C-alpha positions as protocol buffer text, in pm:
chain_id: "A"
residue {
  index: 1
  type: MET
  ca { x: -10528 y: -3881 z: -581 }
}
residue {
  index: 2
  type: ASN
  ca { x: -10381 y: -3581 z: -709 }
}
residue {
  index: 3
  type: LEU
  ca { x: -10169 y: -3431 z: -437 }
}
residue {
  index: 4
  type: THR
  ca { x: -9917 y: -3145 z: -431 }
}
residue {
  index: 5
  type: ILE
  ca { x: -9721 y: -2998 z: -157 }
}
residue {
  index: 6
  type: HIS
  ca { x: -9879 y: -2638 z: -122 }
}
residue {
  index: 7
  type: THR
  ca { x: -9711 y: -2525 z: 235 }
}
residue {
  index: 8
  type: THR
  ca { x: -9445 y: -2603 z: 468 }
}
residue {
  index: 9
  type: VAL
  ca { x: -9414 y: -2494 z: 818 }
}
residue {
  index: 10
  type: LEU
  ca { x: -9086 y: -2359 z: 982 }
}
residue {
  index: 11
  type: PRO
  ca { x: -9089 y: -2173 z: 1318 }
}
residue {
  index: 12
  type: HIS
  ca { x: -8928 y: -1837 z: 1385 }
}
residue {
  index: 13
  type: THR
  ca { x: -8770 y: -1677 z: 1664 }
}
residue {
  index: 14
  type: ASP
  ca { x: -8724 y: -1324 z: 1525 }
}
residue {
  index: 15
  type: PRO
  ca { x: -9001 y: -1267 z: 1236 }
}
residue {
  index: 16
  type: ASP
  ca { x: -8775 y: -964 z: 1109 }
}
residue {
  index: 17
  type: ALA
  ca { x: -8486 y: -1144 z: 1096 }
}
residue {
  index: 18
  type: SER
  ca { x: -8664 y: -1465 z: 947 }
}
residue {
  index: 19
  type: LEU
  ca { x: -8827 y: -1218 z: 669 }
}
residue {
  index: 20
  type: ALA
  ca { x: -8488 y: -1039 z: 593 }
}
residue {
  index: 21
  type: PHE
  ca { x: -8317 y: -1393 z: 552 }
}
residue {
  index: 22
  type: TYR
  ca { x: -8583 y: -1571 z: 331 }
}
residue {
  index: 23
  type: ARG
  ca { x: -8674 y: -1244 z: 122 }
}
residue {
  index: 24
  type: ASP
  ca { x: -8325 y: -1105 z: 76 }
}
residue {
  index: 25
  type: THR
  ca { x: -8086 y: -1354 z: 150 }
}
residue {
  index: 26
  type: LEU
  ca { x: -8265 y: -1646 z: -33 }
}
residue {
  index: 27
  type: GLY
  ca { x: -8447 y: -1420 z: -290 }
}
residue {
  index: 28
  type: LEU
  ca { x: -8827 y: -1540 z: -191 }
}
residue {
  index: 29
  type: GLU
  ca { x: -9095 y: -1359 z: -248 }
}
residue {
  index: 30
  type: VAL
  ca { x: -9352 y: -1226 z: 12 }
}
residue {
  index: 31
  type: ARG
  ca { x: -9689 y: -1348 z: -33 }
}
residue {
  index: 32
  type: ASN
  ca { x: -9863 y: -1253 z: 320 }
}
residue {
  index: 33
  type: ASP
  ca { x: -9743 y: -1106 z: 662 }
}
residue {
  index: 34
  type: VAL
  ca { x: -10031 y: -1110 z: 917 }
}
residue {
  index: 35
  type: GLY
  ca { x: -9997 y: -1043 z: 1298 }
}
residue {
  index: 36
  type: THR
  ca { x: -9770 y: -802 z: 1488 }
}
residue {
  index: 37
  type: GLY
  ca { x: -9457 y: -819 z: 1715 }
}
residue {
  index: 38
  type: ALA
  ca { x: -9341 y: -1204 z: 1772 }
}
residue {
  index: 39
  type: MET
  ca { x: -9695 y: -1327 z: 1659 }
}
residue {
  index: 40
  type: ARG
  ca { x: -9648 y: -1265 z: 1292 }
}
residue {
  index: 41
  type: TRP
  ca { x: -9722 y: -1540 z: 1035 }
}
residue {
  index: 42
  type: ILE
  ca { x: -9503 y: -1483 z: 703 }
}
residue {
  index: 43
  type: THR
  ca { x: -9553 y: -1640 z: 385 }
}
residue {
  index: 44
  type: VAL
  ca { x: -9298 y: -1659 z: 154 }
}
residue {
  index: 45
  type: GLY
  ca { x: -9206 y: -1884 z: -171 }
}
residue {
  index: 46
  type: PRO
  ca { x: -9022 y: -1910 z: -485 }
}
residue {
  index: 47
  type: ALA
  ca { x: -9111 y: -1667 z: -767 }
}
residue {
  index: 48
  type: GLY
  ca { x: -9266 y: -1814 z: -1044 }
}
residue {
  index: 49
  type: GLN
  ca { x: -9415 y: -2127 z: -853 }
}
residue {
  index: 50
  type: PRO
  ca { x: -9727 y: -1961 z: -652 }
}
residue {
  index: 51
  type: ASP
  ca { x: -9885 y: -2264 z: -528 }
}
residue {
  index: 52
  type: THR
  ca { x: -9548 y: -2351 z: -316 }
}
residue {
  index: 53
  type: SER
  ca { x: -9495 y: -2187 z: -24 }
}
residue {
  index: 54
  type: ILE
  ca { x: -9306 y: -2170 z: 322 }
}
residue {
  index: 55
  type: LEU
  ca { x: -9502 y: -2028 z: 621 }
}
residue {
  index: 56
  type: LEU
  ca { x: -9284 y: -1886 z: 859 }
}
residue {
  index: 57
  type: ALA
  ca { x: -9479 y: -1910 z: 1211 }
}
residue {
  index: 58
  type: PRO
  ca { x: -9436 y: -1859 z: 1604 }
}
residue {
  index: 59
  type: PRO
  ca { x: -9345 y: -2195 z: 1747 }
}
residue {
  index: 60
  type: ALA
  ca { x: -9580 y: -2353 z: 1995 }
}
residue {
  index: 61
  type: ALA
  ca { x: -9847 y: -2090 z: 1926 }
}
residue {
  index: 62
  type: ASP
  ca { x: -10094 y: -2377 z: 1909 }
}
residue {
  index: 63
  type: PRO
  ca { x: -10311 y: -2336 z: 2247 }
}
residue {
  index: 64
  type: GLY
  ca { x: -10284 y: -2720 z: 2249 }
}
residue {
  index: 65
  type: ILE
  ca { x: -9943 y: -2737 z: 2325 }
}
residue {
  index: 66
  type: THR
  ca { x: -9845 y: -2777 z: 2675 }
}
residue {
  index: 67
  type: ASP
  ca { x: -9586 y: -2584 z: 2865 }
}
residue {
  index: 68
  type: ASP
  ca { x: -9348 y: -2898 z: 2863 }
}
residue {
  index: 69
  type: GLU
  ca { x: -9410 y: -2949 z: 2501 }
}
residue {
  index: 70
  type: ARG
  ca { x: -9313 y: -2561 z: 2452 }
}
residue {
  index: 71
  type: ARG
  ca { x: -8983 y: -2568 z: 2656 }
}
residue {
  index: 72
  type: THR
  ca { x: -8899 y: -2882 z: 2452 }
}
residue {
  index: 73
  type: ILE
  ca { x: -8940 y: -2705 z: 2127 }
}
residue {
  index: 74
  type: ALA
  ca { x: -8729 y: -2374 z: 2222 }
}
residue {
  index: 75
  type: GLU
  ca { x: -8469 y: -2663 z: 2357 }
}
residue {
  index: 76
  type: MET
  ca { x: -8476 y: -2831 z: 2021 }
}
residue {
  index: 77
  type: MET
  ca { x: -8478 y: -2463 z: 1815 }
}
residue {
  index: 78
  type: ALA
  ca { x: -8169 y: -2346 z: 2023 }
}
residue {
  index: 79
  type: LYS
  ca { x: -8002 y: -2658 z: 1908 }
}
residue {
  index: 80
  type: GLY
  ca { x: -8087 y: -2633 z: 1568 }
}
residue {
  index: 81
  type: THR
  ca { x: -8278 y: -2980 z: 1551 }
}
residue {
  index: 82
  type: TYR
  ca { x: -8646 y: -2865 z: 1527 }
}
residue {
  index: 83
  type: GLY
  ca { x: -8724 y: -2785 z: 1158 }
}
residue {
  index: 84
  type: TRP
  ca { x: -8551 y: -2793 z: 831 }
}
residue {
  index: 85
  type: ILE
  ca { x: -8633 y: -2770 z: 451 }
}
residue {
  index: 86
  type: MET
  ca { x: -8446 y: -2905 z: 141 }
}
residue {
  index: 87
  type: LEU
  ca { x: -8457 y: -2663 z: -143 }
}
residue {
  index: 88
  type: ALA
  ca { x: -8296 y: -2698 z: -478 }
}
residue {
  index: 89
  type: THR
  ca { x: -8123 y: -2507 z: -761 }
}
residue {
  index: 90
  type: PRO
  ca { x: -7953 y: -2553 z: -1089 }
}
residue {
  index: 91
  type: ASP
  ca { x: -7644 y: -2398 z: -957 }
}
residue {
  index: 92
  type: LEU
  ca { x: -7542 y: -2479 z: -625 }
}
residue {
  index: 93
  type: ASP
  ca { x: -7199 y: -2325 z: -627 }
}
residue {
  index: 94
  type: ASP
  ca { x: -7348 y: -1986 z: -726 }
}
residue {
  index: 95
  type: THR
  ca { x: -7630 y: -2005 z: -523 }
}
residue {
  index: 96
  type: PHE
  ca { x: -7398 y: -2080 z: -183 }
}
residue {
  index: 97
  type: ASP
  ca { x: -7162 y: -1794 z: -255 }
}
residue {
  index: 98
  type: LYS
  ca { x: -7467 y: -1546 z: -285 }
}
residue {
  index: 99
  type: ILE
  ca { x: -7608 y: -1695 z: 51 }
}
residue {
  index: 100
  type: GLN
  ca { x: -7276 y: -1705 z: 207 }
}
residue {
  index: 101
  type: ALA
  ca { x: -7232 y: -1327 z: 93 }
}
residue {
  index: 102
  type: GLY
  ca { x: -7558 y: -1228 z: 301 }
}
residue {
  index: 103
  type: ASP
  ca { x: -7390 y: -1344 z: 620 }
}
residue {
  index: 104
  type: ALA
  ca { x: -7577 y: -1665 z: 658 }
}
residue {
  index: 105
  type: GLU
  ca { x: -7469 y: -1935 z: 882 }
}
residue {
  index: 106
  type: VAL
  ca { x: -7286 y: -2192 z: 700 }
}
residue {
  index: 107
  type: VAL
  ca { x: -7335 y: -2546 z: 807 }
}
residue {
  index: 108
  type: GLN
  ca { x: -7180 y: -2753 z: 514 }
}
residue {
  index: 109
  type: GLU
  ca { x: -6989 y: -2602 z: 231 }
}
residue {
  index: 110
  type: PRO
  ca { x: -7083 y: -2768 z: -142 }
}
residue {
  index: 111
  type: ILE
  ca { x: -6987 y: -3125 z: -124 }
}
residue {
  index: 112
  type: ASP
  ca { x: -7072 y: -3419 z: -343 }
}
residue {
  index: 113
  type: GLN
  ca { x: -7254 y: -3669 z: -95 }
}
residue {
  index: 114
  type: PRO
  ca { x: -7179 y: -4042 z: -99 }
}
residue {
  index: 115
  type: TYR
  ca { x: -7542 y: -4104 z: -142 }
}
residue {
  index: 116
  type: GLY
  ca { x: -7537 y: -3955 z: -500 }
}
residue {
  index: 117
  type: VAL
  ca { x: -7649 y: -3561 z: -438 }
}
residue {
  index: 118
  type: ARG
  ca { x: -7457 y: -3249 z: -418 }
}
residue {
  index: 119
  type: ASP
  ca { x: -7548 y: -3026 z: -166 }
}
residue {
  index: 120
  type: CYS
  ca { x: -7498 y: -2744 z: 117 }
}
residue {
  index: 121
  type: ALA
  ca { x: -7643 y: -2618 z: 433 }
}
residue {
  index: 122
  type: PHE
  ca { x: -7740 y: -2335 z: 640 }
}
residue {
  index: 123
  type: ARG
  ca { x: -7909 y: -2222 z: 947 }
}
residue {
  index: 124
  type: ASP
  ca { x: -8181 y: -1963 z: 917 }
}
residue {
  index: 125
  type: PRO
  ca { x: -8206 y: -1703 z: 1218 }
}
residue {
  index: 126
  type: ALA
  ca { x: -8434 y: -1951 z: 1386 }
}
residue {
  index: 127
  type: GLY
  ca { x: -8207 y: -2228 z: 1369 }
}
residue {
  index: 128
  type: ASN
  ca { x: -8386 y: -2433 z: 1131 }
}
residue {
  index: 129
  type: LEU
  ca { x: -8162 y: -2618 z: 891 }
}
residue {
  index: 130
  type: VAL
  ca { x: -8176 y: -2501 z: 508 }
}
residue {
  index: 131
  type: ARG
  ca { x: -8019 y: -2767 z: 267 }
}
residue {
  index: 132
  type: ILE
  ca { x: -7983 y: -2683 z: -72 }
}
residue {
  index: 133
  type: ARG
  ca { x: -7902 y: -2944 z: -356 }
}
residue {
  index: 134
  type: GLN
  ca { x: -7806 y: -2927 z: -699 }
}
residue {
  index: 135
  type: LEU
  ca { x: -8065 y: -3027 z: -954 }
}
residue {
  index: 136
  type: PRO
  ca { x: -7929 y: -3296 z: -1215 }
}
């Protein structure tokens, strides 16, 4: 098999706030933006990596999800325990400074982890955890 990671999905609660965070704060390019109001599907990704994307989607838009499941998703998003992603950069400290200057919610400043990586963490406007690690 020859598989690649093409797209991962993160939920949004405010498409405009999420778009501003991923485009303006993280510097990702917008590849697609469809829908209206809260029902928007926004695809972003790193410049120069056209085959790797993040789809920002309305949570629980699937008609197969029950009302109880929708409530659970909303509760988990409110606590910041529903979605997360790990990104990487060759200069963690500079990246952290730039993101922090964009008023992102800091969860963890850059730190050397006991398991051998240096990373930091933020929350996006929907509460998703965005971890960023230092490339070797």
